[in-house]
PDB file of C-alpha atoms in Angstrom:
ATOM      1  CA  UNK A   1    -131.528  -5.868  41.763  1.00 60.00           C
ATOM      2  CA  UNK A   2    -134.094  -8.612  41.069  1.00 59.00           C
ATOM      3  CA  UNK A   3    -133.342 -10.828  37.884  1.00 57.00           C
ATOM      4  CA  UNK A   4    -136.947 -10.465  35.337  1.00 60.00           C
ATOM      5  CA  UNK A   5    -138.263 -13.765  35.430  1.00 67.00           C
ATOM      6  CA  UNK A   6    -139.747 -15.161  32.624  1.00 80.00           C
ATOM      7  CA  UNK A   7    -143.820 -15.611  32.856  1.00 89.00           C
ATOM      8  CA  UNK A   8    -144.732 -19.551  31.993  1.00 92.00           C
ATOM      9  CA  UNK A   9    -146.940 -20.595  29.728  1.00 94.00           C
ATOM     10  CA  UNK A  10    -149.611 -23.273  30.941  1.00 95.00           C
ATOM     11  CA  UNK A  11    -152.144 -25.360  29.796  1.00 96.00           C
ATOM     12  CA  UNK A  12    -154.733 -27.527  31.879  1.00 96.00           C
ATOM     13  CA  UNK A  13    -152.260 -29.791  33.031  1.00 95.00           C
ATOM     14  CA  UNK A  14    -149.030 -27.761  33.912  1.00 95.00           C
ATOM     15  CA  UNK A  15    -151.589 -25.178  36.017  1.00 95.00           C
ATOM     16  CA  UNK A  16    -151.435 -27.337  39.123  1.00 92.00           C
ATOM     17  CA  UNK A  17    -147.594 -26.883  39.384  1.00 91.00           C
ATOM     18  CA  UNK A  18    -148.583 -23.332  40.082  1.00 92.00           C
ATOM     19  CA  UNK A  19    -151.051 -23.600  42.571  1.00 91.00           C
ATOM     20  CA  UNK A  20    -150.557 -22.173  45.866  1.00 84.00           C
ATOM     21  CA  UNK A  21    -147.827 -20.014  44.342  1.00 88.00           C
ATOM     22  CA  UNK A  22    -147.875 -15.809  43.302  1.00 88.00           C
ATOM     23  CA  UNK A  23    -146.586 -17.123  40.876  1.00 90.00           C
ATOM     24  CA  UNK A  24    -147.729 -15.087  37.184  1.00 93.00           C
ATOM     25  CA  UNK A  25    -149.153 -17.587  34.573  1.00 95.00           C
ATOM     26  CA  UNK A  26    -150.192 -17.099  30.768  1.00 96.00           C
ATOM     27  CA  UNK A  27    -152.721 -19.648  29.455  1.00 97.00           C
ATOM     28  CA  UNK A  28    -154.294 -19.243  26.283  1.00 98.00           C
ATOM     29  CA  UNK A  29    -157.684 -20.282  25.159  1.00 98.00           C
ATOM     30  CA  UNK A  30    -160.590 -20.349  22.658  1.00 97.00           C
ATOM     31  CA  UNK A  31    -163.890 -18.729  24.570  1.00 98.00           C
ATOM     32  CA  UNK A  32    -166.386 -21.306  25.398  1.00 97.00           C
ATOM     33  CA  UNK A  33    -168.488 -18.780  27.955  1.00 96.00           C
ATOM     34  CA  UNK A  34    -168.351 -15.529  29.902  1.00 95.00           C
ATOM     35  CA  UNK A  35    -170.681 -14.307  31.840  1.00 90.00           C
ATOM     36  CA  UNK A  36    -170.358 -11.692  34.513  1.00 84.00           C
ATOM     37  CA  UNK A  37    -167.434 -12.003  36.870  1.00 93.00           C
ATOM     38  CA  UNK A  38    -166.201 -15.654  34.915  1.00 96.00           C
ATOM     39  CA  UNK A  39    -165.382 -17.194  31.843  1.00 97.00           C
ATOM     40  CA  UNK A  40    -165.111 -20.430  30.383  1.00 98.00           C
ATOM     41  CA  UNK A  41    -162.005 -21.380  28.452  1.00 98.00           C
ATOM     42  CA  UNK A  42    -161.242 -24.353  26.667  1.00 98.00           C
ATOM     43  CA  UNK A  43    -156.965 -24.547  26.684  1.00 98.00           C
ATOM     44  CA  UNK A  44    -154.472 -25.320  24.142  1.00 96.00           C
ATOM     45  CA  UNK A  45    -154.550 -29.260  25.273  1.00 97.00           C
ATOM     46  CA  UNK A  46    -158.450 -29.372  25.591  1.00 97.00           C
ATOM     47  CA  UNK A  47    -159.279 -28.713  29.335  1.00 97.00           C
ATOM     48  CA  UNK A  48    -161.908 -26.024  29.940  1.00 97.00           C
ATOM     49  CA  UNK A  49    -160.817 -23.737  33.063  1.00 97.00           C
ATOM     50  CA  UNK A  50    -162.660 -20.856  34.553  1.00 97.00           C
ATOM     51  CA  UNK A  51    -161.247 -17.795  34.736  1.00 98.00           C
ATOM     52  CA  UNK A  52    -162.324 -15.013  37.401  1.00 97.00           C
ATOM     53  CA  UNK A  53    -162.270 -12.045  35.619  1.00 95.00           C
ATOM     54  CA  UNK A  54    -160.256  -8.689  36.641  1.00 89.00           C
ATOM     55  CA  UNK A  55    -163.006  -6.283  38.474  1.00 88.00           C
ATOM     56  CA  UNK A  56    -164.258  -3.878  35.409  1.00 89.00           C
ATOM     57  CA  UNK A  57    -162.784  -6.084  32.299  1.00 90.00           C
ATOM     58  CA  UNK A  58    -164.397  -5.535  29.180  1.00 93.00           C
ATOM     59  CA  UNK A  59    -165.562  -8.557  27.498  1.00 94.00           C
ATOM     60  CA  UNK A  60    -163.464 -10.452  25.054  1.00 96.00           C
ATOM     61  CA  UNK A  61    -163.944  -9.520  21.580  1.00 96.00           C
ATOM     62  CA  UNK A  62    -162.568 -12.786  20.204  1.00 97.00           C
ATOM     63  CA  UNK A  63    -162.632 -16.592  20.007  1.00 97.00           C
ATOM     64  CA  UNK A  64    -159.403 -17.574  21.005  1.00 98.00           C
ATOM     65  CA  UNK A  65    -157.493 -14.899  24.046  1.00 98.00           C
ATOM     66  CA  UNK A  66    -154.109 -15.114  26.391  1.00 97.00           C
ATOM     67  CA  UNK A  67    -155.159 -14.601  30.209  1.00 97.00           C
ATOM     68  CA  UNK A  68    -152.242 -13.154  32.269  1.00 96.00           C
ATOM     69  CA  UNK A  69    -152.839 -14.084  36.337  1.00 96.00           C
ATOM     70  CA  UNK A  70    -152.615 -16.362  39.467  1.00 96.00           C
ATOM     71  CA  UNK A  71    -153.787 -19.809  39.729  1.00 95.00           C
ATOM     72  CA  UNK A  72    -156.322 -20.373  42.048  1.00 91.00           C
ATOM     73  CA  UNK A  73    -157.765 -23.554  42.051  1.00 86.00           C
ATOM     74  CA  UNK A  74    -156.908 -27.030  40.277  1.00 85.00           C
ATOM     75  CA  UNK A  75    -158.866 -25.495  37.324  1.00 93.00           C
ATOM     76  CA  UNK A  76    -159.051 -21.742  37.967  1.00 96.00           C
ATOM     77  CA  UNK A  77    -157.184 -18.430  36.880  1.00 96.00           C
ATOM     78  CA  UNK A  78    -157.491 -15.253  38.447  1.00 96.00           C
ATOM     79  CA  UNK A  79    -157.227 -13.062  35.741  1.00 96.00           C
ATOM     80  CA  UNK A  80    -155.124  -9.886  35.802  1.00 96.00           C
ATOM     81  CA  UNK A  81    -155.171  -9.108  32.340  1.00 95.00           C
ATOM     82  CA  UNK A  82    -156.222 -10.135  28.803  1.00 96.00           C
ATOM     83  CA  UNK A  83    -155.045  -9.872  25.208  1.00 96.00           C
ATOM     84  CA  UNK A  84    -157.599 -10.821  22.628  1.00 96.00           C
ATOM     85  CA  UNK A  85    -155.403 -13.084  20.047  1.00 96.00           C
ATOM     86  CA  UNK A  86    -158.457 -13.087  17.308  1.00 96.00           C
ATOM     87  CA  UNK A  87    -160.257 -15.757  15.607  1.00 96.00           C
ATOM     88  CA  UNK A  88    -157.930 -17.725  13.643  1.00 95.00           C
ATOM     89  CA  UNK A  89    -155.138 -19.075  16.266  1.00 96.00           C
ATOM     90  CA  UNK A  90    -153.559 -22.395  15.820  1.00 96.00           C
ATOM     91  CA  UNK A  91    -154.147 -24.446  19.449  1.00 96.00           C
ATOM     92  CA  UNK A  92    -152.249 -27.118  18.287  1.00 96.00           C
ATOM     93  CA  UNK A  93    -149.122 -25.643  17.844  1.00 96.00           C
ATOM     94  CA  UNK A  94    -149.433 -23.274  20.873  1.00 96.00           C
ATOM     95  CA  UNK A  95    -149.775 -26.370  22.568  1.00 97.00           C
ATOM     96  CA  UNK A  96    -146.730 -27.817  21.705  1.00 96.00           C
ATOM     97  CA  UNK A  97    -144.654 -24.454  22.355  1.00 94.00           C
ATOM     98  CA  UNK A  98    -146.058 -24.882  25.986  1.00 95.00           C
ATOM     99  CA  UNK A  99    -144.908 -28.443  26.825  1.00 94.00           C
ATOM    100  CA  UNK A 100    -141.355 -27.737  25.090  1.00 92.00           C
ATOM    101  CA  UNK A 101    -141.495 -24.546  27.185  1.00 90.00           C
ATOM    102  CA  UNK A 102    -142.500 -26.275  30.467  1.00 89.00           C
ATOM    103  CA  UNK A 103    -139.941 -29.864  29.529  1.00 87.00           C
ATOM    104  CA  UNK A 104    -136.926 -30.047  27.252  1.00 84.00           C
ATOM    105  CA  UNK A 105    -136.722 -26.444  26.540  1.00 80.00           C
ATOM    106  CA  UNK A 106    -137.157 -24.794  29.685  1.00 80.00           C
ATOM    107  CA  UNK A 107    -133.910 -23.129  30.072  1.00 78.00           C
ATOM    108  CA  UNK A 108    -134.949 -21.015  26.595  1.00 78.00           C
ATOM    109  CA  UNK A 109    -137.923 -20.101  28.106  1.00 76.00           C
ATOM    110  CA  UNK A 110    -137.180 -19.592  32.038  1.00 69.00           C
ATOM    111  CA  UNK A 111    -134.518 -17.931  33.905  1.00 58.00           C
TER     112      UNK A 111
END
Protein backbone atom coordinates (compact mmCIF):
# COMPACT_ATOMS: atom_id res chain seq x y z
CA UNK A 1 0.00 0.00 0.00
CA UNK A 2 1.16 3.54 -0.86
CA UNK A 3 1.86 5.86 2.26
CA UNK A 4 -0.74 9.40 1.67
CA UNK A 5 1.64 11.99 1.14
CA UNK A 6 1.09 15.18 2.38
CA UNK A 7 0.24 18.03 -0.45
CA UNK A 8 2.86 21.19 0.07
CA UNK A 9 2.02 24.39 0.38
CA UNK A 10 3.93 26.98 -1.95
CA UNK A 11 4.35 30.38 -2.54
CA UNK A 12 6.24 32.18 -5.53
CA UNK A 13 9.44 31.14 -4.44
CA UNK A 14 9.18 27.44 -3.18
CA UNK A 15 7.11 26.68 -6.76
CA UNK A 16 10.33 26.12 -8.66
CA UNK A 17 11.32 23.17 -6.35
CA UNK A 18 8.33 21.58 -7.97
CA UNK A 19 8.85 22.09 -11.41
CA UNK A 20 9.26 19.29 -13.67
CA UNK A 21 7.67 17.10 -11.00
CA UNK A 22 3.68 15.44 -10.80
CA UNK A 23 4.13 16.53 -7.99
CA UNK A 24 0.43 18.12 -6.30
CA UNK A 25 0.92 21.76 -5.03
CA UNK A 26 -1.50 24.17 -2.99
CA UNK A 27 -0.77 27.90 -3.40
CA UNK A 28 -3.02 30.38 -2.17
CA UNK A 29 -3.74 33.79 -3.48
CA UNK A 30 -5.73 37.06 -3.58
CA UNK A 31 -7.32 37.42 -7.39
CA UNK A 32 -5.61 40.03 -9.34
CA UNK A 33 -7.29 38.77 -12.94
CA UNK A 34 -9.11 35.94 -14.68
CA UNK A 35 -10.04 35.84 -17.81
CA UNK A 36 -10.95 32.85 -19.88
CA UNK A 37 -8.70 29.83 -19.62
CA UNK A 38 -6.10 31.97 -16.91
CA UNK A 39 -5.90 33.83 -13.91
CA UNK A 40 -3.74 36.13 -12.25
CA UNK A 41 -2.78 35.56 -8.64
CA UNK A 42 -0.83 37.55 -6.45
CA UNK A 43 0.73 34.78 -3.58
CA UNK A 44 1.07 34.84 0.04
CA UNK A 45 4.84 36.41 -0.34
CA UNK A 46 3.81 38.91 -3.17
CA UNK A 47 4.63 37.18 -6.55
CA UNK A 48 1.79 37.19 -9.09
CA UNK A 49 1.60 33.62 -10.94
CA UNK A 50 -0.75 32.55 -13.62
CA UNK A 51 -2.77 29.88 -13.20
CA UNK A 52 -4.28 27.74 -16.22
CA UNK A 53 -7.53 27.05 -15.25
CA UNK A 54 -9.24 23.38 -15.08
CA UNK A 55 -11.34 22.99 -18.56
CA UNK A 56 -15.11 24.14 -17.45
CA UNK A 57 -14.15 25.94 -13.91
CA UNK A 58 -16.51 28.34 -12.77
CA UNK A 59 -15.09 31.60 -11.93
CA UNK A 60 -13.90 32.48 -8.50
CA UNK A 61 -16.36 34.10 -6.39
CA UNK A 62 -13.79 35.63 -4.05
CA UNK A 63 -10.71 37.80 -3.47
CA UNK A 64 -8.40 35.65 -1.92
CA UNK A 65 -8.68 31.37 -3.21
CA UNK A 66 -6.36 28.00 -2.65
CA UNK A 67 -5.46 26.45 -6.21
CA UNK A 68 -4.81 22.66 -5.96
CA UNK A 69 -2.44 21.45 -9.22
CA UNK A 70 0.91 20.89 -11.08
CA UNK A 71 3.53 23.37 -11.63
CA UNK A 72 4.20 24.17 -14.95
CA UNK A 73 6.39 26.83 -15.51
CA UNK A 74 8.80 29.02 -13.20
CA UNK A 75 5.58 31.05 -12.54
CA UNK A 76 2.66 28.84 -13.61
CA UNK A 77 0.02 26.39 -11.98
CA UNK A 78 -2.05 24.09 -13.73
CA UNK A 79 -4.99 24.15 -11.84
CA UNK A 80 -6.93 21.02 -10.88
CA UNK A 81 -9.12 22.43 -8.47
CA UNK A 82 -10.16 25.52 -6.45
CA UNK A 83 -11.58 26.45 -3.06
CA UNK A 84 -12.75 30.00 -2.75
CA UNK A 85 -11.27 31.08 0.89
CA UNK A 86 -13.47 34.54 0.86
CA UNK A 87 -12.57 38.05 1.24
CA UNK A 88 -11.03 38.56 4.48
CA UNK A 89 -7.83 36.05 4.59
CA UNK A 90 -4.74 36.99 6.39
CA UNK A 91 -1.62 36.59 3.59
CA UNK A 92 0.73 37.35 6.05
CA UNK A 93 0.32 34.70 8.28
CA UNK A 94 -0.44 32.08 5.55
CA UNK A 95 2.79 33.08 4.47
CA UNK A 96 4.61 32.26 7.32
CA UNK A 97 2.76 28.74 7.80
CA UNK A 98 4.25 28.02 4.26
CA UNK A 99 7.98 28.71 4.86
CA UNK A 100 7.78 26.86 8.41
CA UNK A 101 5.99 24.17 6.38
CA UNK A 102 8.55 24.06 3.52
CA UNK A 103 11.97 24.75 6.37
CA UNK A 104 12.11 24.00 10.08
CA UNK A 105 8.84 22.32 10.28
CA UNK A 106 8.70 20.10 7.48
CA UNK A 107 8.54 16.84 9.15
CA UNK A 108 4.90 18.21 10.74
CA UNK A 109 3.83 18.94 7.53
CA UNK A 110 5.38 16.13 5.08
CA UNK A 111 5.67 12.50 5.28
Amino acid sequence: QQPIMATPRVNSQLMGQFMNTSTTVLAVGTVKNQQDSIATLTLSDGGEINVQRAPGAQPYSSSCVEVCGTVSGTRNIQEKSFVDFGDNFDMKNYNEMVLLSNGEYSSLFRD
